[in-house]
Coordinates of C-alpha atoms and ligand atoms in Angstrom, one line a residue:
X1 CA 0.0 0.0 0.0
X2 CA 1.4 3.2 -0.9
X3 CA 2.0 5.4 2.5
X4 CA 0.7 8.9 2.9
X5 CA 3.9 10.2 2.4
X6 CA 4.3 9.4 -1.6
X7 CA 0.7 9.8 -2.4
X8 CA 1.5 13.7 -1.1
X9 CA 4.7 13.3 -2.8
X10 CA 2.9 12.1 -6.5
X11 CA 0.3 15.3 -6.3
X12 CA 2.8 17.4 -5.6
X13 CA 4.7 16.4 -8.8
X14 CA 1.2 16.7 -10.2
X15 CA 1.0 20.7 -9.0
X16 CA 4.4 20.8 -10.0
X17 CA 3.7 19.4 -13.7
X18 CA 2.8 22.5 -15.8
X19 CA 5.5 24.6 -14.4
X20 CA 8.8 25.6 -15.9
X21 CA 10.4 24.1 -12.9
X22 CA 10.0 20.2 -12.8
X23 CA 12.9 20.4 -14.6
X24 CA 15.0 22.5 -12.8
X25 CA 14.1 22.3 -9.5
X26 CA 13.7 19.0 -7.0
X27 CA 10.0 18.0 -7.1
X28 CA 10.0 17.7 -3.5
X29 CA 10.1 21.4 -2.5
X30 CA 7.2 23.6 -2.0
X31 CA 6.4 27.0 -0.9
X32 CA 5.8 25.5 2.6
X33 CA 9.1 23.5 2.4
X34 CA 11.2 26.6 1.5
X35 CA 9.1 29.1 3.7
X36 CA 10.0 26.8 6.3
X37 CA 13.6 26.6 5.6
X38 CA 13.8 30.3 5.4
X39 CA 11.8 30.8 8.7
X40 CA 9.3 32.6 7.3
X41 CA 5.3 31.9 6.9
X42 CA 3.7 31.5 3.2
X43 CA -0.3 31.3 3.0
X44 CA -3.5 32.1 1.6
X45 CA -6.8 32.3 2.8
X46 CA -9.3 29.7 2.7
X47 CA -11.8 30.8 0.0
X48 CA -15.6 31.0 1.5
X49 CA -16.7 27.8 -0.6
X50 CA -14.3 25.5 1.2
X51 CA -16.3 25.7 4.6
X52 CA -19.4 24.1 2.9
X53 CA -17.0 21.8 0.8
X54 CA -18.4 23.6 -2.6
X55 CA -14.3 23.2 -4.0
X56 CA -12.2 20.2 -5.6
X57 CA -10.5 17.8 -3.9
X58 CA -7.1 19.4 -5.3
X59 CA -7.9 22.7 -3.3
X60 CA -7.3 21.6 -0.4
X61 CA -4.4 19.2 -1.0
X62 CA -2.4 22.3 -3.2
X63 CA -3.3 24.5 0.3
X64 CA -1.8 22.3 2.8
X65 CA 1.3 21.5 0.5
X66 CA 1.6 24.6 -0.4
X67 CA 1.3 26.9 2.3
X68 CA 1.9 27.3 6.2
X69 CA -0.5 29.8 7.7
X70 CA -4.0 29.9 7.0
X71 CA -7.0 32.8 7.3
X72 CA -10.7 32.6 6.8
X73 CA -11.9 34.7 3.6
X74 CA -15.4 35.4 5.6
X75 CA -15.6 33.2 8.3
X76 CA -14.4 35.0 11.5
X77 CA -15.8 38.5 10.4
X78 CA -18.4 40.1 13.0
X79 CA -21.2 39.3 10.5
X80 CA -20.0 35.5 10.5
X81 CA -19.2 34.9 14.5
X82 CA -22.3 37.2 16.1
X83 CA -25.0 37.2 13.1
X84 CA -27.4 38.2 15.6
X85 CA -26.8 40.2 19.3
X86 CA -25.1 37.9 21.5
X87 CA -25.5 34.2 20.0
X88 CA -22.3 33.3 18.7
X89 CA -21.7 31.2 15.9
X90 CA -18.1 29.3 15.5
X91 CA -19.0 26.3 13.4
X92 CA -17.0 27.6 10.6
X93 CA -14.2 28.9 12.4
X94 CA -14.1 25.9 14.4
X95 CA -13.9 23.7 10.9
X96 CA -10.4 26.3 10.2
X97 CA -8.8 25.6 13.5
X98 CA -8.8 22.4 13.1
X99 CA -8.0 22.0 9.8
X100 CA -4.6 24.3 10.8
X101 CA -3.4 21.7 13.6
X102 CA -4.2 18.4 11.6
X103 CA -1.7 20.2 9.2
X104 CA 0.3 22.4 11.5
X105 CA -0.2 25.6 9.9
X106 CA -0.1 29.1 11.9
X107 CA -3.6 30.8 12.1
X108 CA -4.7 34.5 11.7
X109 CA -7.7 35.6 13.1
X110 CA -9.7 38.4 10.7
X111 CA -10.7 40.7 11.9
X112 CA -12.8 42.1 14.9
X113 CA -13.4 45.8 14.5
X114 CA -14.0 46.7 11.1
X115 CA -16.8 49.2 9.7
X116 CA -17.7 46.5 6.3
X117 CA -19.3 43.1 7.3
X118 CA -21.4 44.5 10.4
X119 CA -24.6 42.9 11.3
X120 CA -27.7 44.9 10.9
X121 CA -28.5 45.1 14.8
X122 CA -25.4 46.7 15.3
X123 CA -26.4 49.8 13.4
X124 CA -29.8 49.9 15.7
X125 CA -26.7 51.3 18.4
X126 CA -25.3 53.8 16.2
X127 CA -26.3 56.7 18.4
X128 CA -25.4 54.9 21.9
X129 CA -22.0 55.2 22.7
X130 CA -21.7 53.4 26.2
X131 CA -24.3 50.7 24.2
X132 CA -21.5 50.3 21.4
X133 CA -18.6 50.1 23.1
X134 CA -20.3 47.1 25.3
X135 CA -21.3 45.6 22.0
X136 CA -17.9 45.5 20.7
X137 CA -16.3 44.5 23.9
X138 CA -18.6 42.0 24.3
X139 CA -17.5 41.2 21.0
X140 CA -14.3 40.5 21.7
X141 CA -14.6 38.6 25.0
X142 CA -16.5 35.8 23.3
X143 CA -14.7 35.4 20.2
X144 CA -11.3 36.3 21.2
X145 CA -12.0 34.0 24.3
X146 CA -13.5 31.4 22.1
X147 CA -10.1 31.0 19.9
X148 CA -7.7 31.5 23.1
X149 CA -4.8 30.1 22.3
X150 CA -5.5 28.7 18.8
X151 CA -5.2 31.7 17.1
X152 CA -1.9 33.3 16.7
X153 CA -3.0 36.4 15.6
X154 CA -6.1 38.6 15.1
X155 CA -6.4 41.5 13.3
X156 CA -7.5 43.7 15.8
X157 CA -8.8 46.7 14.1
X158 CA -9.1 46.7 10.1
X159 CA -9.0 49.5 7.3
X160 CA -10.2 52.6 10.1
X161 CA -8.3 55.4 7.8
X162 CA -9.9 57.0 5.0
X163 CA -8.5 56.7 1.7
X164 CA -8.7 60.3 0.9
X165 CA -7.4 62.8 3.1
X166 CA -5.6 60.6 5.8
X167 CA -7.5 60.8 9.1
X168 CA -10.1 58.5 9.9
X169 CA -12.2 56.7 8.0
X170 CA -15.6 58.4 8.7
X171 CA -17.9 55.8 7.6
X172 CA -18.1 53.7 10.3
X173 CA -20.4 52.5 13.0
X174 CA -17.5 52.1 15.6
X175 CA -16.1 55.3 14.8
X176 CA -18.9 57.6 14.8
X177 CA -20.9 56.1 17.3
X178 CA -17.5 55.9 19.7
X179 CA -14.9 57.9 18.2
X180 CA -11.2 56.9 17.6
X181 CA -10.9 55.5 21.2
X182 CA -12.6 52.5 19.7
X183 CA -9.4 51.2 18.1
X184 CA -6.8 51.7 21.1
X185 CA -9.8 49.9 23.8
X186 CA -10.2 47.1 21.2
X187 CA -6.6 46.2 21.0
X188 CA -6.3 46.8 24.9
X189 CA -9.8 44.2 25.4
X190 CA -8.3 41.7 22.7
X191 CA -4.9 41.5 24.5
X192 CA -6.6 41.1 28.1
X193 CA -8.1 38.1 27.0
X194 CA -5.6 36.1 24.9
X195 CA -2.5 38.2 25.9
X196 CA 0.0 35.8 23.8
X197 CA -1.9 36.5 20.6
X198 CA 0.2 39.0 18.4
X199 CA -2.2 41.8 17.3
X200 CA -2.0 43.7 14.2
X201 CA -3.6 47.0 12.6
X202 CA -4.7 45.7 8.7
X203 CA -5.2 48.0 6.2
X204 CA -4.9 48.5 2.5
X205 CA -2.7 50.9 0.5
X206 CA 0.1 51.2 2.9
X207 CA 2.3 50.5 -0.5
X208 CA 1.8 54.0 -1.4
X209 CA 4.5 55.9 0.7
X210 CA 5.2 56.6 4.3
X211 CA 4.9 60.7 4.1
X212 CA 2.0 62.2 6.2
X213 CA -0.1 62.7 3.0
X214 CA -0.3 58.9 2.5
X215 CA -1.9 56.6 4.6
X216 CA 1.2 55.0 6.0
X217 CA 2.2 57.8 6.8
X218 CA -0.3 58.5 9.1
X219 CA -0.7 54.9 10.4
X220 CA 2.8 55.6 11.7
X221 CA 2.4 58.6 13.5
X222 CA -0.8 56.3 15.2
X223 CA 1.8 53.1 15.9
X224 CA 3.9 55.7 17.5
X225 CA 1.3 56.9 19.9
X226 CA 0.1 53.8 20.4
X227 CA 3.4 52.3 21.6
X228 CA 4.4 55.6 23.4
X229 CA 0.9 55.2 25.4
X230 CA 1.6 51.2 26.1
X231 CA -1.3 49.9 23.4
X232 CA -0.8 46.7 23.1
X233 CA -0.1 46.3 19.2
X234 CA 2.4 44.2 18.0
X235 CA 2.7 44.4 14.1
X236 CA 0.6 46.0 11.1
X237 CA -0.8 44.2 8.2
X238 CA -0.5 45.8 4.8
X239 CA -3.0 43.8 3.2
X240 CA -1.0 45.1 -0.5
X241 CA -4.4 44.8 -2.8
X242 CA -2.0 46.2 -6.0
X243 CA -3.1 46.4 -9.6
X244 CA -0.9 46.2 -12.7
X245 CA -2.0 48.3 -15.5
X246 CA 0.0 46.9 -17.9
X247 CA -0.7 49.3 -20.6
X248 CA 1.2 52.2 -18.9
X249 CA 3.7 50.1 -16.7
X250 CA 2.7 52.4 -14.1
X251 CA 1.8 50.8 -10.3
X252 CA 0.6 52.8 -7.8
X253 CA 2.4 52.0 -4.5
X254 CA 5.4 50.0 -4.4
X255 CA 7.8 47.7 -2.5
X256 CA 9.9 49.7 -2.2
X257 CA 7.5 52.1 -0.1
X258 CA 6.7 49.1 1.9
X259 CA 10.1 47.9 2.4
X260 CA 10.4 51.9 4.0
X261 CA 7.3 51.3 6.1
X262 CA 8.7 47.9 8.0
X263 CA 12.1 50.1 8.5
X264 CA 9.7 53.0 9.8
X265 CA 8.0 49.7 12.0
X266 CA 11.1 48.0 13.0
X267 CA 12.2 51.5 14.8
X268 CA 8.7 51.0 17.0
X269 CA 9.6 47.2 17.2
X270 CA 6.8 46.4 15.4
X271 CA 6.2 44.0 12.9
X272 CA 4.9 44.4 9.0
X273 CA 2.9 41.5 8.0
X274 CA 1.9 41.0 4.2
X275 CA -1.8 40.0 5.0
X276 CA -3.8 39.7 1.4
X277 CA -1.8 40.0 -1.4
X278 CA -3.1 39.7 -4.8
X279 CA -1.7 41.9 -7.6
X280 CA -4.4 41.9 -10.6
X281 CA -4.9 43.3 -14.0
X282 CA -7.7 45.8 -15.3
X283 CA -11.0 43.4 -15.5
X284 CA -11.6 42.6 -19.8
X285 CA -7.9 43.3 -21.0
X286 CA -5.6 40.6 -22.7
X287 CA -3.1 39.9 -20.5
X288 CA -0.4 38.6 -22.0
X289 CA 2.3 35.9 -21.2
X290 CA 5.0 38.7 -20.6
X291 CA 2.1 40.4 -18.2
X292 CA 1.7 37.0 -16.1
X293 CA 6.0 37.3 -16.2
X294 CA 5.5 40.3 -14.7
X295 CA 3.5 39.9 -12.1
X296 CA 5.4 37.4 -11.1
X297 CA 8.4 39.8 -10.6
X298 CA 6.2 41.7 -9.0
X299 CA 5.5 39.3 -6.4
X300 CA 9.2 38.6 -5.9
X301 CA 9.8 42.2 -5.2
X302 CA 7.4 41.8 -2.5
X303 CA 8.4 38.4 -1.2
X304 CA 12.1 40.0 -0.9
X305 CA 10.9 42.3 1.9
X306 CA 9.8 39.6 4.0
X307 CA 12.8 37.6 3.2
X308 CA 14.9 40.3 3.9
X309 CA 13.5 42.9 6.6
X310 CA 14.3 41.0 10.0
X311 CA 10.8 41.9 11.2
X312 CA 8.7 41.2 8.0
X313 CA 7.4 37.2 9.0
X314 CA 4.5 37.1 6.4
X315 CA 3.3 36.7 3.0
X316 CA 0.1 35.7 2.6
X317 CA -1.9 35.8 -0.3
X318 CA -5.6 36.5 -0.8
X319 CA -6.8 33.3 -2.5
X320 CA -5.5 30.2 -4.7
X321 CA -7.0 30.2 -7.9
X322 CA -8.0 33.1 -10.2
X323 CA -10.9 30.8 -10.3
X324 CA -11.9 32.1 -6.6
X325 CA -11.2 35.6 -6.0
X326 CA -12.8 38.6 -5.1
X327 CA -11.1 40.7 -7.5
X328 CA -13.8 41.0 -10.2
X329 CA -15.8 43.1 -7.8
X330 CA -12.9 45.0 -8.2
X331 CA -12.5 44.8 -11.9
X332 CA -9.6 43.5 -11.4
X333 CA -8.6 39.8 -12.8
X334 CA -6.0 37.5 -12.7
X335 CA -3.7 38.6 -9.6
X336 CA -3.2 35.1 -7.8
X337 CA -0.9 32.5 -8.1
X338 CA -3.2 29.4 -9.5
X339 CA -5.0 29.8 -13.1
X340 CA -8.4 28.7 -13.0
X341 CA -7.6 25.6 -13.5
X342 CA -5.4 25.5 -10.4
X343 CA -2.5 25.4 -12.6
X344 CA 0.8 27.3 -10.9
X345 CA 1.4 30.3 -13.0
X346 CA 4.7 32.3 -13.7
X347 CA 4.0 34.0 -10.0
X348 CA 4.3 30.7 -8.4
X349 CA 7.3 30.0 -10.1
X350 CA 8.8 33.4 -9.2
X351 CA 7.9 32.6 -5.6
X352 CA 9.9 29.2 -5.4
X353 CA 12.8 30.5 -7.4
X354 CA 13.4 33.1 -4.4
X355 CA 12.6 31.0 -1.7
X356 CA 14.9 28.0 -3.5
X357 CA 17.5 30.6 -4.0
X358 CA 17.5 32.6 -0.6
X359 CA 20.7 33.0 1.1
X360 CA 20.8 34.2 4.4
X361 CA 24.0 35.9 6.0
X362 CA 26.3 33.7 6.5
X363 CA 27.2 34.9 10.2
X364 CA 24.2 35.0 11.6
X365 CA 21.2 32.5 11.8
X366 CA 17.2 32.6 12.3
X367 CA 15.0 35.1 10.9
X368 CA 14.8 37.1 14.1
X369 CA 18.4 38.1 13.6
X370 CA 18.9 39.5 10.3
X371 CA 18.0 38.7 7.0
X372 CA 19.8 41.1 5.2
X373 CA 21.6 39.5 2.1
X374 CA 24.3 41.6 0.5
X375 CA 23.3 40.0 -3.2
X376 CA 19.5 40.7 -2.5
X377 CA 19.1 43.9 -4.2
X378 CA 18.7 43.8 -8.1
X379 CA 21.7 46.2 -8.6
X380 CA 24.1 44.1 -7.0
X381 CA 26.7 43.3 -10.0
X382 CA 28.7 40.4 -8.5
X383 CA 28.0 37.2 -5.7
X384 CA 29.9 37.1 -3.2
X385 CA 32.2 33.8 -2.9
X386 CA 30.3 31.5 -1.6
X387 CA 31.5 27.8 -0.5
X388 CA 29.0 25.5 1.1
X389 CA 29.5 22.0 2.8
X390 CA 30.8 20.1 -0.2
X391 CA 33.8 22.4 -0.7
X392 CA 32.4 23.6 -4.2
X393 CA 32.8 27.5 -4.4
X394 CA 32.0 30.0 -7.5
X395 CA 33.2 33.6 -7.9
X396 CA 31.8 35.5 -10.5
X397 CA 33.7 39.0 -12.5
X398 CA 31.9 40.0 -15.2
X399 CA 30.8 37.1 -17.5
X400 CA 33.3 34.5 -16.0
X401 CA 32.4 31.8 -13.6
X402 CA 35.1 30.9 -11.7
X403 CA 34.5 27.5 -10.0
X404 CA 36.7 25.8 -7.1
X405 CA 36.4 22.0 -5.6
X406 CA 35.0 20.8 -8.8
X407 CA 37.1 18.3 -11.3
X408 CA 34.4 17.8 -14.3
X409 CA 31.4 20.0 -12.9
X410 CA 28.1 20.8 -15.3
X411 CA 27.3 24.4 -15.1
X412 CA 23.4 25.6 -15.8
X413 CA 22.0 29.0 -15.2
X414 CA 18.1 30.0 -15.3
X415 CA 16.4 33.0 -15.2
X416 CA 13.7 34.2 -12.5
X417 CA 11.2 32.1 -13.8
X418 CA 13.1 28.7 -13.6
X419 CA 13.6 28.5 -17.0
X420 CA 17.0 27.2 -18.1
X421 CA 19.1 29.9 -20.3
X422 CA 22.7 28.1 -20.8
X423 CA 24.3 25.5 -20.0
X424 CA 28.0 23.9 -20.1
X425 CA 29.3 20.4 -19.5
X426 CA 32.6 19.7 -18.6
X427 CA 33.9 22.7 -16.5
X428 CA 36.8 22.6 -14.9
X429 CA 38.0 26.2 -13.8
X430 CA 36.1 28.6 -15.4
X431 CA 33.4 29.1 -18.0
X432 CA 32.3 32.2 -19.6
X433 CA 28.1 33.1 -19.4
X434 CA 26.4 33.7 -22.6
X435 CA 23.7 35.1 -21.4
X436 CA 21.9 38.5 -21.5
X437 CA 21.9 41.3 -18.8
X438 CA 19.6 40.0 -15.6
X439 CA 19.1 38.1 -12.5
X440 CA 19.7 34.3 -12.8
X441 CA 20.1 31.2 -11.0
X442 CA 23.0 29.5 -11.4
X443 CA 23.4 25.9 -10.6
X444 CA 26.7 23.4 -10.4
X445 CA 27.3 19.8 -10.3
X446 CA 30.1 18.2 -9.6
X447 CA 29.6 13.8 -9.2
X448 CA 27.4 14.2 -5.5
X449 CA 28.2 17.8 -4.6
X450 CA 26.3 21.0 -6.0
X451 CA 26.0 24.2 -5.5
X452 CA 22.9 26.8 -6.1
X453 CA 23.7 30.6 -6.0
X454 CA 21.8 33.9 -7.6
X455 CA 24.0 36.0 -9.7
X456 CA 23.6 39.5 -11.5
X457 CA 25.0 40.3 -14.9
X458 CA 25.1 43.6 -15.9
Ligands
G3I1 O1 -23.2 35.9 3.3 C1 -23.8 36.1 2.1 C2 -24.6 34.9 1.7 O2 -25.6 34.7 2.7 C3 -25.1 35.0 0.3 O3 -25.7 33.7 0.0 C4 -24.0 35.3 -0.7 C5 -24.6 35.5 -2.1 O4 -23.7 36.3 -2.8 O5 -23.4 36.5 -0.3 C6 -22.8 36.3 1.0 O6 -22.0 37.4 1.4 C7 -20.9 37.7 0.6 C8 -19.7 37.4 1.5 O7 -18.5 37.8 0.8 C9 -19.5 36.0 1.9 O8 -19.4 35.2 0.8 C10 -20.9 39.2 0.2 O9 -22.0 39.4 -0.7 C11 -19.6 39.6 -0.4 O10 -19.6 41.0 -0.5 C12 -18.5 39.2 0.6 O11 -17.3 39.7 0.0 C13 -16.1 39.6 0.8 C14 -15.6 41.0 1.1 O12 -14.4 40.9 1.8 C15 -16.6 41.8 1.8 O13 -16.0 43.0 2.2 C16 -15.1 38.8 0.0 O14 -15.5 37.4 -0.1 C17 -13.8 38.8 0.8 O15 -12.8 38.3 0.0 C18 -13.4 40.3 1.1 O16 -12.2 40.3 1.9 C19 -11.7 41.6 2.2 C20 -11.0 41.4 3.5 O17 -11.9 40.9 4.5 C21 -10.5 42.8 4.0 N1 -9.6 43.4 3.0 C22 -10.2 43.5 1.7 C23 -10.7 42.1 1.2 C24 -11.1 42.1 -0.2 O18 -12.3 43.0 -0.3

């Protein structure tokens, strides 16, 4: 009989069939695998239909292959847990839990104070202050109190800034029934009752700069008065909804504005968390196989902040397949990492590459330390010499490889997609790349020993 072990090992070759990367890459890794090796968590939400079992068998087994850290798309929302004043209802939430520890995935809670997915009787307190704020303390108690200890984070308070003018967001039953105290007593409520869950403000467009007139801007001044007045938050969630236009090139928000939000957030000692990602295209445009390449740059450009900003620990994406996403009320399509057909795309690729090709600092160990890499950014011209256990070392100056420890090694190189772009049998000292300007993979083989590095040619 075959054990557990290989029938996970045979649909993973199946996920992995379709991809540039069978070929490249050992069939045996996964996001989860790599995430794992790189201390970091990779997820994505459980789509609504799972929870009454309306999705194919593959879902489920790509999710818990594929990922380590799990959210519900609808199912913990106040609308979901308290449809009606004071009778709780965890069913759903419940069926999540337990689906994390059978496959020993972290677990995000979302989210408890947010002004979209109220119930109706809610709104019959929106001119009762002392009413409300029992409401939403009560709230918290029960669900919080509910998940004690199973959930490892919640987001606390979720998109409470207006997208406009940055102050708070106006249209919202907690704010203008209680005012902006309503976010600083729900993160001091949530902590009192589960005070080892990690709790995060989420919000969307936090992508678009740090200075006061964008919204991260004035998130931070709030994070700083919230840590100066000993609120108990502990990391922010950039949910990092982000569109590609693809006709003008032009996105709005970048990662590079994120990676200067953690660095803002690591001053506070405060975690960034990448809580929803999806990065679609303009609802009825072609989008082309070069688009779908880009995106999955785009992705890695976000994936390197987590991978490199010691207090960035998450990367979670907001659905599997384009099949299930809530991006065409958006009129958006196409921004996840599984075609409809639950087939990776050029993203997923893009995501293993990195993870497969991640290489910490060599001085210093665990995520928590540092996980700055001095070949990380795209401008760096050169690798540093690099030997790893098997004595095999490669230097690179200009377009020469220079290899050491190997007798008769076989060189290949592949771009950021996993495709292979050259390769040379036979080396023995050195071999010269023909390959254009860009960021590659370059792999060596040597009898048993081999080496995997990421090089820039310029
Ligand atoms: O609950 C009803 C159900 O009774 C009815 O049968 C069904 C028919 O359409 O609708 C159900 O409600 C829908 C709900 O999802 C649950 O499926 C709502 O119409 C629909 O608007 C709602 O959309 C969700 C949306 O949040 C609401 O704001 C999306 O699925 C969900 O992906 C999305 O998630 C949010 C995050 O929570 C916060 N950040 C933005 C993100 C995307 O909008």
């Amino acid at each position: 009989m075959m054990s557990n072990h290989s029938i996970a090992g045979l649909a993973l070759c199946a996920t992995l069939l379709g991809t540039g990367l069978t070929s490249a890459f050992a069939a045996d890794e996964t996001l989860r695998s790599l995430a794992e090796k790189n201390n970091i968590y990779v997820g994505a939400i459980l789509n609504s239909q799972w929870f009454n079992g309306g999705l194919p068998g593959n879902y489920e087994q790509i999710h818990k292959t594929q990922f380590n850290i799990v959210v519900a798309e609808n199912e913990m929302k106040f609308d979901a847990t308290e449809p009606s004043e004071g009778r709780f209802s965890y069913g759903n939430g419940d069926k999540m839990v337990k689906y994390a520890k059978a496959n020993g995935m972290r677990v995000r809670g979302h989210a408890l104070a947010w002004h979209s997915q109220v119930p109706n009787w809610v709104n019959n307190y929106k001119n009762d202050k002392q009413k409300l704020l029992k409401v939403l303390k009560n709230h918290i108690e029960n669900v919080v109190g509910h998940w004690k200890g199973q959930i490892d984070e919640w987001d606390v308070v979720n998109e409470a800034i207006s997208n406009n003018e940055p102050q708070w967001r106006s249209y919202s039953v907690w704010y203008q029934g209680i005012g902006p105290e309503f976010i600083d007593s729900a993160f001091v409520w949530t902590h009192a009752v589960d005070p080892d869950a990690e709790l995060c403000y989420n919000d969307y467009n936090l992508e678009q700069g740090i200075n006061s007139k964008a919204k991260a801007g004035f998130l931070l001044e709030q994070v700083k008065r919230w840590v100066a007045n000993g609120i108990p938050i502990h990391c922010v969630g950039s949910q990092t909804h982000v569109e590609d236009t693809t006709t003008d090139k032009h996105f709005i928000g970048s990662p590079d504005s994120l990676r200067s939000l953690a660095k803002e957030l690591a001053k506070l000692n405060v975690k960034l968390k990448i809580t929803e990602l999806d990065i679609g295209f303009k609802s009825g445009i072609n989008v082309s196989k070069s688009d779908l390449e880009r995106q999955g740059q785009t992705f890695r450009q976000y994936l390197d902040i987590v991978l490199e900003e010691p207090n960035v620990d998450t990367y979670l994406i907001w659905g599997v397949s384009d099949r299930w996403s809530w991006l065409g009320g958006l009129n958006r399509q196409q921004g996840l990492i599984y075609d409809e057909s639950l087939n990776p795309k050029p993203a997923f690729d893009s995501i293993l590459v990195r993870l497969q090709t991640y290489e910490p600092p060599q001085d210093t160990a665990g995520k928590d330390s540092t996980k700055k890499d001095s070949t990380a950014n795209d401008s760096t011209d050169a690798i540093k010499t690099f030997a790893n256990m098997s004595s095999l070392s490669m230097h690179l100056s200009d377009r020469t490889l220079f290899i050491t420890g190997a007798t008769d090694a076989k060189v290949e190189v592949f771009d950021m997609q996993g495709r292979p772009v050259f390769s040379a049998k036979n080396v023995k000292g050195s071999v010269n790349l023909k390959v254009a300007d860009g960021l590659y993979v370059v792999r060596i083989r040597d009898g048993s020993k081999s080496l995997m590095q990421r090089i820039s040619i310029k």
